[in-house]
Amino acid sequence: MNRAISMLLLPFLIVVAVLVMASVYIVDVRQKALVLRFGEVVDVRENPGLGLKVPFIDQVVRYDARILGIPTPPMEVTPLDDRRLVVDAFARWQITDVVQFRRATAAGGVQFAQQRLADIVTNAIRQVLGSVPSTTVLSDDRTPLMNQIRDLARQNAEDLGVRVIDVRLTRTDLPEQNLNATYARMRAEREREAADEIARGGEAAQRVRAAADRTVVELTSEARKKAEIVRGEADARRNAIYAAAFGRDPEFFAFTRSMTSYERALRGENSSLVIQPEGEFFDYLKSDGAERANPVPAAAAAALSVVAPAPAVVPAATEADVPPSETNREGEPLGEAAGVTLTPMPEVLSSPPQEQSVVPTTPAN
């Protein structure tokens, strides 16, 4: 009989155990649960632990209570300056109101909510980034923009019973075609700057060359001026020496010049001369001109050829003993304006005093 009772109690215990197991549910610390009865919410469990439900009638729906993440696909946005950008973002969200979340998503759950949130975050990104220029989007400090996107997405996601915690822009780049155009524009800009630098360098080099050429011209002109001054003063000195030599003995000077003319004219390679023999050119071929000579007196010649020791007492120089000095038109010594000091004319080239020849008289017989 005991065996029969045991046989009857065993199915009962099994049924009781099944009913207990069907009426008890466990809520994990990472979850939030809803107890549904014929589709209506009859209980909300947000704290972890055991819960009771009507077996086979109530249904327990669990949702993740942790902070979830959702990436947005890359999208093209047009900022305020009509410059297209490729942007993608990453959002973090959490279920705050389980009942409202159930009503908004129905049986879709978290997957459906993520699709809705992706659209909400995408629209918020387009709206916020479309109100600012591209330079602000591409800058390093984009925290204010991300905060605006977060607030706007949070406001639009309140009907889902979720809270958008944060939105981060992970990439903000130009489209591929825009990148090529931008690189080409940057390259053109750099080439223009390089051309400007080359032009400025060429201009500076031209100024340096012009200054150097002007300096060369000035120095050359100044040197040529000084050379002409020195040459002119030297010619004047030479002419003065010639004049002094001519004044000493005009006949000897004419004889010397005639000999030089003969030497230059009567060369074998020169052309033949057709001239009358009675011409002045042949005067010194007929006669040496001794009858017209005015030689230096013997005393003066001895003084020129023999160097006598200096006398103990130097007589005072007379006006005739001072070497002649030549001056320019302004009365300055020749060569002084050009920085050249000329050597005084040797005393031996100065005109000697002309002595009258004394004809001795023969006493009358």
Coordinates of C-alpha atoms in Angstrom, one line a residue:
M1 CA 0.0 0.0 0.0
N2 CA 2.8 2.3 0.8
R3 CA 4.1 1.5 -2.6
A4 CA 0.8 2.5 -4.2
I5 CA 0.8 5.7 -2.2
S6 CA 4.3 6.5 -3.4
M7 CA 3.2 5.8 -6.9
L8 CA 0.4 8.3 -6.6
L9 CA 2.5 11.0 -4.8
L10 CA 5.2 10.9 -7.3
P11 CA 3.2 12.4 -10.2
F12 CA 1.7 14.9 -7.8
L13 CA 5.1 16.0 -6.7
I14 CA 6.2 16.3 -10.3
V15 CA 3.2 18.5 -11.2
V16 CA 3.9 20.6 -8.1
A17 CA 7.5 21.0 -9.0
V18 CA 6.6 22.0 -12.6
L19 CA 4.1 24.5 -11.3
V20 CA 6.6 26.0 -8.9
M21 CA 9.2 26.2 -11.6
A22 CA 6.7 27.8 -14.0
S23 CA 5.7 30.3 -11.4
V24 CA 9.2 31.3 -10.3
Y25 CA 11.5 33.4 -12.4
I26 CA 15.0 34.9 -11.8
V27 CA 16.1 38.4 -12.6
D28 CA 19.8 38.9 -13.2
V29 CA 21.7 41.9 -12.0
R30 CA 22.3 42.9 -15.6
Q31 CA 18.7 42.7 -16.6
K32 CA 15.3 44.3 -16.1
A33 CA 12.1 42.2 -16.4
L34 CA 8.5 42.7 -17.3
V35 CA 5.7 40.3 -16.3
L36 CA 3.1 40.2 -19.1
R37 CA -0.4 38.7 -18.8
F38 CA -2.2 38.5 -22.1
G39 CA 0.2 41.1 -23.5
E40 CA -0.4 43.6 -20.7
V41 CA 2.2 44.5 -18.2
V42 CA 1.3 43.3 -14.7
D43 CA 4.7 43.6 -12.9
V44 CA 8.0 45.3 -13.4
R45 CA 11.2 43.9 -11.8
E46 CA 14.2 46.2 -12.0
N47 CA 16.0 44.7 -9.0
P48 CA 17.8 41.3 -9.2
G49 CA 16.3 38.3 -7.4
L50 CA 13.4 35.8 -7.6
G51 CA 9.9 36.7 -8.7
L52 CA 6.6 34.9 -8.9
K53 CA 4.1 34.8 -11.8
V54 CA 1.0 32.9 -12.7
P55 CA 2.3 29.7 -14.4
F56 CA 1.4 29.2 -18.0
I57 CA -0.4 32.5 -18.1
D58 CA 2.1 35.2 -17.3
Q59 CA 5.1 35.8 -19.5
V60 CA 8.5 37.2 -18.4
V61 CA 10.3 39.5 -20.8
R62 CA 13.9 40.5 -19.9
Y63 CA 15.8 43.4 -21.2
D64 CA 19.5 44.3 -20.9
A65 CA 20.0 47.0 -18.2
R66 CA 23.6 47.7 -19.1
I67 CA 24.9 50.6 -21.1
L68 CA 24.7 49.6 -24.8
G69 CA 26.6 50.9 -27.8
I70 CA 25.4 51.5 -31.3
P71 CA 27.7 52.6 -34.2
T72 CA 26.2 54.7 -37.0
P73 CA 27.1 53.9 -40.7
P74 CA 29.2 56.4 -42.6
M75 CA 27.1 59.2 -43.9
E76 CA 27.7 62.3 -46.0
V77 CA 26.7 65.6 -44.4
T78 CA 26.8 69.1 -45.8
P79 CA 28.0 71.8 -43.4
L80 CA 27.1 75.4 -43.6
D81 CA 29.7 76.2 -46.2
D82 CA 28.4 73.6 -48.7
R83 CA 31.4 71.4 -48.3
R84 CA 30.5 67.7 -48.1
L85 CA 32.0 65.6 -45.3
V86 CA 31.9 61.8 -44.5
V87 CA 31.0 61.4 -40.9
D88 CA 30.4 58.4 -38.7
A89 CA 29.7 58.3 -35.0
F90 CA 29.3 56.0 -32.0
A91 CA 26.4 56.4 -29.4
R92 CA 25.9 54.9 -26.0
W93 CA 22.4 54.4 -24.6
Q94 CA 20.6 52.7 -21.7
I95 CA 17.0 51.6 -21.1
T96 CA 15.5 53.8 -18.4
D97 CA 11.7 53.1 -18.6
V98 CA 11.1 49.4 -19.3
V99 CA 7.3 49.8 -19.7
Q100 CA 7.6 52.6 -22.2
F101 CA 10.4 50.7 -24.0
R102 CA 8.1 47.7 -24.3
R103 CA 5.3 49.8 -25.7
A104 CA 7.6 51.5 -28.2
T105 CA 9.4 48.5 -29.4
A106 CA 6.7 45.8 -28.9
A107 CA 8.3 42.4 -29.7
G108 CA 11.3 44.0 -31.5
G109 CA 13.2 44.6 -28.3
V110 CA 16.7 45.9 -28.3
Q111 CA 17.3 45.2 -32.0
F112 CA 14.4 47.3 -33.0
A113 CA 15.4 50.1 -30.6
Q114 CA 18.9 50.1 -32.0
Q115 CA 17.5 50.7 -35.5
R116 CA 15.4 53.5 -34.2
L117 CA 18.2 55.0 -32.3
A118 CA 20.6 54.8 -35.3
D119 CA 18.1 56.9 -37.3
I120 CA 17.7 59.4 -34.4
V121 CA 21.4 59.8 -34.0
T122 CA 21.9 60.2 -37.8
N123 CA 19.3 62.9 -38.0
A124 CA 20.8 64.7 -35.0
I125 CA 24.3 64.6 -36.6
R126 CA 23.0 66.0 -39.9
Q127 CA 21.0 68.7 -38.2
V128 CA 23.9 69.9 -35.9
L129 CA 26.7 69.6 -38.4
G130 CA 24.6 71.3 -41.1
S131 CA 24.4 74.5 -38.9
V132 CA 28.2 75.0 -38.6
P133 CA 31.0 75.5 -41.1
S134 CA 33.3 72.6 -42.1
T135 CA 36.3 74.1 -40.3
T136 CA 34.5 73.7 -37.0
V137 CA 33.7 70.1 -37.8
L138 CA 37.3 69.3 -38.8
S139 CA 38.8 71.1 -35.9
D140 CA 40.4 69.3 -32.9
D141 CA 37.9 70.6 -30.4
R142 CA 34.6 69.1 -31.3
T143 CA 33.2 68.5 -27.8
P144 CA 30.5 71.2 -28.1
L145 CA 29.3 69.7 -31.3
M146 CA 29.1 66.2 -29.8
N147 CA 27.3 67.6 -26.8
Q148 CA 24.7 69.2 -29.0
I149 CA 24.2 66.0 -31.0
R150 CA 23.8 64.1 -27.7
D151 CA 21.2 66.5 -26.3
L152 CA 19.2 66.5 -29.5
A153 CA 19.3 62.7 -29.8
R154 CA 18.4 62.3 -26.1
Q155 CA 15.4 64.6 -26.6
N156 CA 14.2 62.6 -29.6
A157 CA 14.7 59.2 -27.9
E158 CA 12.6 59.9 -24.8
D159 CA 9.6 58.3 -26.4
L160 CA 11.5 55.0 -26.6
G161 CA 12.1 54.9 -22.9
V162 CA 15.8 55.1 -23.3
R163 CA 18.4 57.6 -22.4
V164 CA 21.2 58.6 -24.8
I165 CA 24.3 58.8 -22.6
D166 CA 27.0 60.0 -25.1
V167 CA 27.6 60.5 -28.8
R168 CA 31.2 60.6 -30.2
L169 CA 32.2 61.5 -33.7
T170 CA 34.7 58.8 -34.8
R171 CA 35.6 60.1 -38.2
T172 CA 35.1 63.4 -40.1
D173 CA 36.8 63.2 -43.6
L174 CA 36.2 64.6 -47.0
P175 CA 34.8 62.4 -49.7
E176 CA 37.4 60.7 -52.0
Q177 CA 36.6 63.1 -54.9
N178 CA 36.7 66.1 -52.6
L179 CA 40.0 64.9 -51.2
N180 CA 41.6 64.8 -54.7
A181 CA 40.2 68.3 -55.4
T182 CA 41.5 69.5 -52.1
Y183 CA 44.9 68.1 -52.6
A184 CA 45.0 69.6 -56.1
R185 CA 44.0 73.0 -54.7
M186 CA 46.6 72.7 -51.9
R187 CA 49.2 71.7 -54.4
A188 CA 48.3 74.7 -56.6
E189 CA 48.4 77.0 -53.6
R190 CA 51.8 75.8 -52.6
E191 CA 53.1 76.1 -56.2
R192 CA 51.7 79.7 -56.3
E193 CA 53.5 80.5 -53.0
A194 CA 56.7 78.9 -54.4
A195 CA 56.4 81.0 -57.5
D196 CA 55.9 84.1 -55.4
E197 CA 59.0 83.3 -53.4
I198 CA 61.0 82.6 -56.6
A199 CA 59.7 85.9 -58.0
R200 CA 60.6 87.8 -54.8
G201 CA 64.0 86.1 -54.8
G202 CA 64.6 87.0 -58.5
E203 CA 63.6 90.6 -57.7
A204 CA 66.0 90.8 -54.8
A205 CA 68.7 89.2 -57.0
Q206 CA 68.0 91.7 -59.7
R207 CA 68.3 94.6 -57.2
V208 CA 71.6 93.2 -56.0
R209 CA 72.9 92.8 -59.5
A210 CA 71.8 96.3 -60.4
A211 CA 73.5 97.7 -57.3
A212 CA 76.6 95.8 -58.1
D213 CA 76.6 97.0 -61.7
R214 CA 76.0 100.5 -60.6
T215 CA 78.9 100.2 -58.1
V216 CA 81.1 98.8 -60.9
V217 CA 80.2 101.6 -63.2
E218 CA 80.8 104.2 -60.5
L219 CA 84.1 102.7 -59.5
T220 CA 85.2 102.3 -63.2
S221 CA 84.1 105.9 -64.0
E222 CA 85.9 107.2 -61.0
A223 CA 89.0 105.2 -61.8
R224 CA 88.8 106.3 -65.5
K225 CA 88.3 109.9 -64.3
K226 CA 91.4 109.7 -62.1
A227 CA 93.3 108.0 -64.9
E228 CA 92.4 110.7 -67.4
I229 CA 93.4 113.4 -64.8
V230 CA 96.7 111.7 -64.3
R231 CA 97.2 111.2 -68.0
G232 CA 96.3 114.8 -68.8
E233 CA 98.6 116.1 -66.0
A234 CA 101.3 113.7 -67.2
D235 CA 100.8 115.0 -70.8
A236 CA 101.0 118.5 -69.5
R237 CA 104.2 117.7 -67.6
R238 CA 105.6 116.0 -70.7
N239 CA 104.7 119.0 -72.8
A240 CA 106.4 121.2 -70.2
I241 CA 109.5 119.1 -70.4
Y242 CA 109.4 119.2 -74.2
A243 CA 109.0 123.0 -74.0
A244 CA 111.8 123.3 -71.6
A245 CA 114.0 121.2 -73.8
F246 CA 113.0 123.2 -76.8
G247 CA 113.8 126.4 -75.0
R248 CA 117.3 125.2 -74.2
D249 CA 118.2 124.4 -77.7
P250 CA 115.5 124.6 -80.4
E251 CA 117.9 123.4 -83.1
F252 CA 118.8 120.3 -81.2
F253 CA 115.2 119.5 -80.5
A254 CA 114.3 119.9 -84.2
F255 CA 117.3 117.7 -85.1
T256 CA 116.2 115.0 -82.7
R257 CA 112.6 115.0 -83.9
S258 CA 113.8 114.9 -87.5
M259 CA 115.9 111.8 -86.8
T260 CA 112.9 110.1 -85.2
S261 CA 110.8 111.0 -88.3
Y262 CA 113.5 109.6 -90.6
E263 CA 113.6 106.3 -88.6
R264 CA 109.9 105.9 -88.8
A265 CA 109.4 106.9 -92.4
L266 CA 112.5 105.3 -94.1
R267 CA 111.8 101.7 -93.3
G268 CA 111.9 99.0 -95.9
E269 CA 108.4 97.8 -95.3
N270 CA 106.9 101.2 -95.7
S271 CA 105.5 102.6 -98.9
S272 CA 107.6 104.7 -101.1
L273 CA 107.7 108.4 -100.6
V274 CA 107.4 110.8 -103.6
I275 CA 108.6 114.1 -102.4
Q276 CA 110.8 116.9 -103.7
P277 CA 114.4 116.8 -102.5
E278 CA 114.3 120.5 -101.7
G279 CA 111.6 120.0 -99.1
E280 CA 112.0 120.8 -95.5
F281 CA 111.8 117.0 -94.7
F282 CA 115.4 116.6 -96.1
D283 CA 117.0 119.5 -94.4
Y284 CA 119.1 117.5 -92.0
L285 CA 120.1 115.1 -94.8
K286 CA 121.8 118.0 -96.5
S287 CA 123.2 119.7 -93.4
D288 CA 123.5 118.7 -89.8
G289 CA 122.4 122.2 -88.7
A290 CA 125.5 122.9 -86.6
E291 CA 125.5 126.5 -87.7
R292 CA 122.1 127.0 -86.1
A293 CA 122.9 125.1 -82.9
N294 CA 123.0 126.8 -79.5
P295 CA 125.0 124.4 -77.3
V296 CA 125.2 124.4 -73.6
P297 CA 128.1 126.5 -72.3
A298 CA 131.1 124.6 -71.2
A299 CA 130.7 125.5 -67.5
A300 CA 127.1 124.2 -67.5
A301 CA 128.1 121.0 -69.3
A302 CA 130.8 120.3 -66.8
A303 CA 128.4 120.9 -64.0
L304 CA 126.0 118.4 -65.6
S305 CA 128.5 115.7 -66.3
V306 CA 130.7 115.9 -63.1
V307 CA 129.1 115.5 -59.7
A308 CA 131.0 117.8 -57.4
P309 CA 131.0 117.3 -53.7
A310 CA 128.6 119.4 -51.8
P311 CA 130.1 122.7 -50.7
A312 CA 130.3 123.4 -47.0
V313 CA 128.1 126.5 -47.4
V314 CA 125.0 126.2 -49.5
P315 CA 124.3 129.5 -51.2
A316 CA 120.7 130.7 -51.0
A317 CA 118.6 129.5 -53.8
T318 CA 117.7 132.0 -56.4
E319 CA 114.6 132.2 -58.4
A320 CA 116.4 130.6 -61.4
D321 CA 117.6 127.6 -59.3
V322 CA 114.0 126.6 -58.1
P323 CA 112.7 123.7 -60.3
P324 CA 109.7 124.8 -62.3
S325 CA 106.4 123.4 -61.1
E326 CA 103.3 122.9 -63.3
T327 CA 99.7 123.7 -62.1
N328 CA 96.3 123.0 -63.5
R329 CA 93.7 125.6 -64.4
E330 CA 92.6 126.0 -60.8
G331 CA 96.1 126.7 -59.7
E332 CA 96.6 123.4 -57.9
P333 CA 99.7 121.3 -58.4
L334 CA 99.3 118.8 -61.2
G335 CA 98.2 115.4 -59.9
E336 CA 97.0 116.6 -56.5
A337 CA 93.3 116.3 -57.4
A338 CA 93.8 112.7 -58.4
G339 CA 95.9 111.8 -55.4
V340 CA 99.1 111.6 -57.4
T341 CA 102.3 113.4 -56.5
L342 CA 104.4 114.3 -59.5
T343 CA 108.2 114.3 -59.4
P344 CA 109.5 117.8 -59.9
M345 CA 111.2 118.4 -63.3
P346 CA 115.0 117.8 -63.1
E347 CA 117.0 120.9 -62.9
V348 CA 119.2 119.8 -65.8
L349 CA 116.1 120.2 -68.1
S350 CA 115.4 123.7 -67.1
S351 CA 116.4 126.4 -69.6
P352 CA 119.9 127.6 -68.9
P353 CA 120.6 131.3 -69.0
Q354 CA 121.5 132.4 -72.5
E355 CA 124.9 134.0 -72.6
Q356 CA 125.7 136.5 -75.3
S357 CA 128.6 135.5 -77.4
V358 CA 131.5 137.9 -77.1
V359 CA 133.2 138.5 -80.4
P360 CA 136.9 139.2 -79.7
T361 CA 138.1 142.4 -81.3
T362 CA 141.3 142.5 -83.2
P363 CA 143.5 145.4 -82.3
A364 CA 144.1 147.6 -85.2
N365 CA 147.5 147.5 -86.5

